[in-house]
Short mmCIF file of C-alpha atoms in Angstrom, two decimals:
data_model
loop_
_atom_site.label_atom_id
_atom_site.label_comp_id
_atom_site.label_asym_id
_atom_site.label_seq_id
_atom_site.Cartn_x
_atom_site.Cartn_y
_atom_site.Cartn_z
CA UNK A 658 2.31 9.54 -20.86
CA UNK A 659 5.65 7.98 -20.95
CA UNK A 660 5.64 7.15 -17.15
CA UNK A 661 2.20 5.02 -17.59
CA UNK A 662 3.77 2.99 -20.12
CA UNK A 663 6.33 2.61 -17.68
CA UNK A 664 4.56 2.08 -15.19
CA UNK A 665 2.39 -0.94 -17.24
CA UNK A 666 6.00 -2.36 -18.39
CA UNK A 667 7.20 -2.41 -14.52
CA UNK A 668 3.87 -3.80 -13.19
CA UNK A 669 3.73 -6.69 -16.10
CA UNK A 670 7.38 -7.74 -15.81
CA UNK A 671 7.19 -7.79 -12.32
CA UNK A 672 3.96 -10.11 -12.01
CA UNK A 673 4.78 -12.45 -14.55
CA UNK A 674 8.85 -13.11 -13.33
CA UNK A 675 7.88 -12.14 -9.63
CA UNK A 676 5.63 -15.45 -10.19
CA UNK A 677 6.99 -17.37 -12.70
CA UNK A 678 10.65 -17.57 -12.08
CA UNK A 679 11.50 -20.80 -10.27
CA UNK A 680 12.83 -20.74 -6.90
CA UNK A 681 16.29 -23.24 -6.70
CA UNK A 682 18.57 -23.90 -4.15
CA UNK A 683 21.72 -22.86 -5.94
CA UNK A 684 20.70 -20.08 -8.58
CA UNK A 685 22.82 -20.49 -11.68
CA UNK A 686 21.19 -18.52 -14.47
CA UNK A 687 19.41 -14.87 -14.25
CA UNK A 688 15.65 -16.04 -13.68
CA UNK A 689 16.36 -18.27 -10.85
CA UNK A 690 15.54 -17.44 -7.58
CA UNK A 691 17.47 -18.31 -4.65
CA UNK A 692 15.84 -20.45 -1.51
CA UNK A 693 15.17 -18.90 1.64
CA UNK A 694 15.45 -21.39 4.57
CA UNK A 695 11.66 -21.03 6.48
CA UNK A 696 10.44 -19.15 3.40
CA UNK A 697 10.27 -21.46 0.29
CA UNK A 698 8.04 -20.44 -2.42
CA UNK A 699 5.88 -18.42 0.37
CA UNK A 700 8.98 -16.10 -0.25
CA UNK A 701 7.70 -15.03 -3.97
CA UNK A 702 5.25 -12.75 -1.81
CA UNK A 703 7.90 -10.25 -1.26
CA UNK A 704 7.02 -8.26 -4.49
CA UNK A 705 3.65 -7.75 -3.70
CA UNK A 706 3.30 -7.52 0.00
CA UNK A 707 6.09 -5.11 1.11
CA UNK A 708 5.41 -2.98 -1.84
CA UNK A 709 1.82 -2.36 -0.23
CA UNK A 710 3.30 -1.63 3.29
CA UNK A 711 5.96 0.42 1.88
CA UNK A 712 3.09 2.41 0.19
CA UNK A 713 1.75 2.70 3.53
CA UNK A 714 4.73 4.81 4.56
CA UNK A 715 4.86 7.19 1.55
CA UNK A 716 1.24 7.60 1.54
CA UNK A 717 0.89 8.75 5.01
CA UNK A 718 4.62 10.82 4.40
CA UNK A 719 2.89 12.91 1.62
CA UNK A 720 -0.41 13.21 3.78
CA UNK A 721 1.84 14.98 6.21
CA UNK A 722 4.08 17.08 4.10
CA UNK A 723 0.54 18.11 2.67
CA UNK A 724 -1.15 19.19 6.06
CA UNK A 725 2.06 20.82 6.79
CA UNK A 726 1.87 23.09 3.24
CA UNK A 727 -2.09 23.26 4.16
CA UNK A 728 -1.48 24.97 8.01
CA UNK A 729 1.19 27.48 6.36
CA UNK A 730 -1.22 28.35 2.73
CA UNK A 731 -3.99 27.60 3.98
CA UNK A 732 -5.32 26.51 0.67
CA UNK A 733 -7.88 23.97 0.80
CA UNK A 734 -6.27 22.23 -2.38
CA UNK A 735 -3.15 20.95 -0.31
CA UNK A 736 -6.28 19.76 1.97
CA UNK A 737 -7.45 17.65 -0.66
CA UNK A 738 -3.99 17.00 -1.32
CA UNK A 739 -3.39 15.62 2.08
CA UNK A 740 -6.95 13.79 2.47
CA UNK A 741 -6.32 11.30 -0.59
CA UNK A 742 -3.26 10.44 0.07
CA UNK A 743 -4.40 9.51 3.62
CA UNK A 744 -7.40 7.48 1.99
CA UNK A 745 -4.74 5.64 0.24
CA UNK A 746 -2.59 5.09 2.98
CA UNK A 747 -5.47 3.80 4.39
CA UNK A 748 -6.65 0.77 1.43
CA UNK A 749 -2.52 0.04 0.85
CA UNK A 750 -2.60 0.04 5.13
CA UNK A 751 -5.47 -2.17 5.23
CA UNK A 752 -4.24 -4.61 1.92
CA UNK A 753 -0.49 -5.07 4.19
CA UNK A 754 -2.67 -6.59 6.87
CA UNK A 755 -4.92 -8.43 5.19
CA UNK A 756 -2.13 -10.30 2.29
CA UNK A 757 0.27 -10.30 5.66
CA UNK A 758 -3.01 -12.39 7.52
CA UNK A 759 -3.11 -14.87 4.05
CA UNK A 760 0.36 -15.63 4.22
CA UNK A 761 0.49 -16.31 8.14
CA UNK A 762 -1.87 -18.70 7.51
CA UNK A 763 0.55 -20.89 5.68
CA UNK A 764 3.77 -19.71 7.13
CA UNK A 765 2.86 -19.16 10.73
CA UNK A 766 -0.42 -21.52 11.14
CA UNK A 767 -2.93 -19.29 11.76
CA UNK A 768 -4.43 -15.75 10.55
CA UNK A 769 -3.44 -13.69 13.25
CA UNK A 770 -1.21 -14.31 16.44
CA UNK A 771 -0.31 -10.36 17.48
CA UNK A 772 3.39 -10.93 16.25
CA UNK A 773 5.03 -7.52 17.23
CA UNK A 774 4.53 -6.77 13.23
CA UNK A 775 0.65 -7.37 13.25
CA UNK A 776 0.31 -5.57 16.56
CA UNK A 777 2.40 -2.41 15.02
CA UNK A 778 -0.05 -2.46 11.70
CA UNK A 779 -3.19 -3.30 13.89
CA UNK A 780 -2.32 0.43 16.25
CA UNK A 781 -1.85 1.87 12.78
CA UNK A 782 -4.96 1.34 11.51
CA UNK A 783 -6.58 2.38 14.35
CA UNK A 784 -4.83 5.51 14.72
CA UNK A 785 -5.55 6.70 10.86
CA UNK A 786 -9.29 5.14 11.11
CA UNK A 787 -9.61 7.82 13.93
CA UNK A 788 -8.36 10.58 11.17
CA UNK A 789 -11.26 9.65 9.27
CA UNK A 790 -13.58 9.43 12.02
CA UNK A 791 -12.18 13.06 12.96
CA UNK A 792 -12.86 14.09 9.29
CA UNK A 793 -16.21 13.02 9.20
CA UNK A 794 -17.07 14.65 12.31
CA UNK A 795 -16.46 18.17 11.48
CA UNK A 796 -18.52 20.36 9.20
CA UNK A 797 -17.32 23.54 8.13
CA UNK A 798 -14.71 22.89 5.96
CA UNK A 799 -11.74 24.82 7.19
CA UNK A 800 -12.11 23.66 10.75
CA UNK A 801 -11.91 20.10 9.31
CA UNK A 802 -8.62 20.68 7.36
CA UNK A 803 -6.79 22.23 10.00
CA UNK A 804 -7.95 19.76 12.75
CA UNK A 805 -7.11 16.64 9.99
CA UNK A 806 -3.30 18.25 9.31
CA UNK A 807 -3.01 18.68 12.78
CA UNK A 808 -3.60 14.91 13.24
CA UNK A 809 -2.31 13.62 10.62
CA UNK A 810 0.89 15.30 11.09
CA UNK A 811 0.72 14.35 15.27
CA UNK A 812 0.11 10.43 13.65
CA UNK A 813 2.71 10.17 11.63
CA UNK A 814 5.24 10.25 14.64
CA UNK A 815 4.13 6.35 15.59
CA UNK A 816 4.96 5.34 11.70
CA UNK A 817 8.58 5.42 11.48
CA UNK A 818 8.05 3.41 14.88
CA UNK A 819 5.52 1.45 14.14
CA UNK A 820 6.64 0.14 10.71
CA UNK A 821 10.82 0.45 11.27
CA UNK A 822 11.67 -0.12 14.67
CA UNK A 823 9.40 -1.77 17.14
CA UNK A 824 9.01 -5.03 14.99
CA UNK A 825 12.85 -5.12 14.31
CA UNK A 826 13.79 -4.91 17.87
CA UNK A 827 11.07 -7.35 19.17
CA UNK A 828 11.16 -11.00 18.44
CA UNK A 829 8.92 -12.33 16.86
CA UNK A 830 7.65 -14.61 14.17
CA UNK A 831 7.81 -11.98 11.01
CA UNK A 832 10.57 -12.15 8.28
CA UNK A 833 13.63 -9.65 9.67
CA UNK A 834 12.42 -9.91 13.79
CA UNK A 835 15.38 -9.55 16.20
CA UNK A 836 15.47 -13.23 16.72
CA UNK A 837 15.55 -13.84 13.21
CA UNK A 838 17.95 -16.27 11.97
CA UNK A 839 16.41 -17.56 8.56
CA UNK A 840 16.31 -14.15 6.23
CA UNK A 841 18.28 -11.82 8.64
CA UNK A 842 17.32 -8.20 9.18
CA UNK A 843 15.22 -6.77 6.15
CA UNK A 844 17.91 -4.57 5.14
CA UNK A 845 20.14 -7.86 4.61
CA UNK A 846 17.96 -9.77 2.61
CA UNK A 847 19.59 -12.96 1.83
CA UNK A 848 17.97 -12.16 -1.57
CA UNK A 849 20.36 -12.48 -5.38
CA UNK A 850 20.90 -9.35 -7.45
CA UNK A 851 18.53 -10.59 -9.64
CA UNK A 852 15.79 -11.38 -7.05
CA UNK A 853 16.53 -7.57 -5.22
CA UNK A 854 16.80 -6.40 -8.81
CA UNK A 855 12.80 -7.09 -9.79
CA UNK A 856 12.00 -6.57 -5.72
CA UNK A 857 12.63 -3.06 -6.51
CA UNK A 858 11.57 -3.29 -9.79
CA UNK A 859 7.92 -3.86 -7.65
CA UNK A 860 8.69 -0.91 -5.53
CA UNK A 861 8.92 1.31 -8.31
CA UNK A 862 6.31 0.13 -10.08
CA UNK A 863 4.08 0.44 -7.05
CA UNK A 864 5.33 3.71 -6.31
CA UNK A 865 4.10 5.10 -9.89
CA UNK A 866 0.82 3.31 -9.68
CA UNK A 867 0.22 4.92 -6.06
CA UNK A 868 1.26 8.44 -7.34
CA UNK A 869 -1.35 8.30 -10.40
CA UNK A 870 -4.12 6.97 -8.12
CA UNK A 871 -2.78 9.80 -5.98
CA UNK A 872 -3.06 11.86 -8.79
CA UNK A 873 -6.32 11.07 -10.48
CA UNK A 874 -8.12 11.33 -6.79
CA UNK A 875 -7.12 14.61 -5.45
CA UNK A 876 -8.36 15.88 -9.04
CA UNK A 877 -11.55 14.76 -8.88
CA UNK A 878 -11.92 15.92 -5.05
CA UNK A 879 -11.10 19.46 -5.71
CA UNK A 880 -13.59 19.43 -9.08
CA UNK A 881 -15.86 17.90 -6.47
CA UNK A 882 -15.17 20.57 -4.03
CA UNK A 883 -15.72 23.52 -6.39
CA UNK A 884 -18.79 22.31 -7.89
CA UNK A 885 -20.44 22.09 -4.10
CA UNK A 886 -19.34 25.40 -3.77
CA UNK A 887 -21.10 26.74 -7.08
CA UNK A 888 -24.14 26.16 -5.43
CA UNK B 150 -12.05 -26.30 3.85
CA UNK B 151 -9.73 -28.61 5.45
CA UNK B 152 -8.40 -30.33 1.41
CA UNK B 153 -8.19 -26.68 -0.03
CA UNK B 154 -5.16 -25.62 3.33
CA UNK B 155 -3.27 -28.73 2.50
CA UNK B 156 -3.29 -28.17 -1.21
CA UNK B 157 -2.34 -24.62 -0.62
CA UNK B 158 0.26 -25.38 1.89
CA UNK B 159 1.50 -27.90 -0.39
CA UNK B 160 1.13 -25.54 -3.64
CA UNK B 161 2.12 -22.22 -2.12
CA UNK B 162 2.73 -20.30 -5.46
CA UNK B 163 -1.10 -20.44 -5.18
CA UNK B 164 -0.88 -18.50 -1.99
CA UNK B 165 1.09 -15.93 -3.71
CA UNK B 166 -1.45 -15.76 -6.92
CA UNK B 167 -4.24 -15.36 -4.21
CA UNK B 168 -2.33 -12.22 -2.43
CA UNK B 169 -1.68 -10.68 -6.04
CA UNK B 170 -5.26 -10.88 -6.16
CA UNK B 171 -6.14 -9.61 -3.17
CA UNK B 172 -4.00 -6.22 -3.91
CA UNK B 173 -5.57 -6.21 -6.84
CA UNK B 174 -9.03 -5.84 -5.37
CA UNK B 175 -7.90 -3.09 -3.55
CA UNK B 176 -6.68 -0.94 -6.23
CA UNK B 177 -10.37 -1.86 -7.97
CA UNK B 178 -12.08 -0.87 -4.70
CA UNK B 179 -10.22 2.34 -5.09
CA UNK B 180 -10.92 2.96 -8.66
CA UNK B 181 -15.02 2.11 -7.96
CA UNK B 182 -14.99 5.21 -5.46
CA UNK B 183 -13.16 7.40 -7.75
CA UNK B 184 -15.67 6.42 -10.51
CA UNK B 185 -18.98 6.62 -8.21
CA UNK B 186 -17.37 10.64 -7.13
CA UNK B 187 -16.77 11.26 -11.32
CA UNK B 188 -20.49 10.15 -11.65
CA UNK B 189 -21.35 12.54 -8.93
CA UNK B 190 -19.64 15.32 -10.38
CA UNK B 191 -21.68 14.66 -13.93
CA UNK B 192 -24.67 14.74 -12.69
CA UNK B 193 -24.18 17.99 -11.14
CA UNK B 194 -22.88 19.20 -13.63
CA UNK B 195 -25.70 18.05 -15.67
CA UNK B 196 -28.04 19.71 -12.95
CA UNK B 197 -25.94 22.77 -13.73
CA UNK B 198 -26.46 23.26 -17.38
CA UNK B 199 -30.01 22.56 -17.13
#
């Protein structure tokens, strides 16, 4: 119980300063913001759009530790386990693209232009949307976990790739590109302590929220699963 | 079409508010299939005691 109140705290903090505080070009008190040369007020985005792709990551992570625990058990729970948090990899996949899309709009001048970071996402997508496809193409149920953790695990090889490395080493038009000279590599955000402090703040706070949805949906998929067996 | 990108590209905290949004749909969209499976489960259940 305590963690949801936490979790509500986080969430509500974050939206309200992640929006509110002002963004000024030489921060002197603890709500201000500093300015991002390129970025502006487009840069307030950063608590709600990385959160999503970092949920990506863990939510395809635990999909894999899952189908790892389901090939050695065989229990059809770590299945279920592995198939939500897929699903949720999935919507948090699909949301990184789409806010990402909104934003280039303004930033970039159009929806889409296959910068290396779009192109990585876009492959993502379509390899998980084939997990799915390969999901609902099988039957029997234990043929369709093993053949799912076998894929999923055999995906989530292109992640660390896809999301970490290919975009960073490319240039490209995407905050933290090789050719990057504005914001610098993501891991050197040019970001104050109290700007990094509510930008993980978000991550947190995301984190929780993805682990109850987690939570809440693998329970009602293996009450699900042993009703259909009842009968 | 044209007005509402320059007010937004002038306004861009509105581009943020409409990306807040936009996550926030998703998490709904995810909460509507949980609640149509629950539903699913009740009336079997339902079926069950019957």
């Amino acid at each position: 119980m305590i963690w949801k109140i936490l979790l509500f705290l986080i969430i509500a903090f974050v939206s309200v300063a992640g929006i509110a505080f002002p963004i000024v070009e030489k921060p002197e008190f603890w709500y201000q913001f500093p300015l991002i040369p390129g970025l502006e007020e487009n840069a307030k985005i950063i608590f709600f759009h990385v959160p999503t792709s970092w949920l990506t990551v863990i939510a395809f992570l635990m999909s894999t530790i899952y189908s790892i625990k389901y090939l050695r058990r065989k229990d059809l729970i770590d299945d279920a386990k592995a198939h939500t948090a897929a699903q949720l990899g999935m919507i948090f996949c699909i949301l990184a693209t789409v806010t990402g899309a909104v934003w280039a709009k303004f930033a970039w001048g159009s929806f889409w232009s296959w910068d290396p970071r779009q192109t990585s996402i876009f492959a993502l997508l379509l390899i998980y949307g084939a997990l799915f496809a390969l999901r609902s193409a099988v039957e029997q149920e234990e043929k369709r976990a093993t053949l799912a953790s076998v894929y999923s695990i055999i995906a989530f090889v292109t992640v660390p790739f896809f999301i970490f490395i290919m975009p960073r080493i490319m240039k490209g038009l995407h905050p933290g590109s090789a050719d990057d000279t504005h914001s610098g590599p993501v891991v050197d955000f040019k970001m104050n302590s109290n700007m990094l402090l509510i930008f993980y703040l978000s991550l947190i706070g995301f984190t929780i929220l993805y682990y109850w949805m987690w939570q809440v949906g693998y329970k009602s998929m293996i009450y699900k699963d042993k009703l259909n067996k009842q009968f | 079409m044209e007005s509402l990108v320059s007010f937004l590209s002038s306004n861009a905290i509105y581009i943020v508010l409409i990306i807040v949004l936009i996550v926030w749909v998703g998490v709904f969209g995810y909460l509507f299939m949980l609640d149509k499976r629950l539903k699913n489960i009740e009336s079997e259940m339902k079926g069950e005691n019957k």
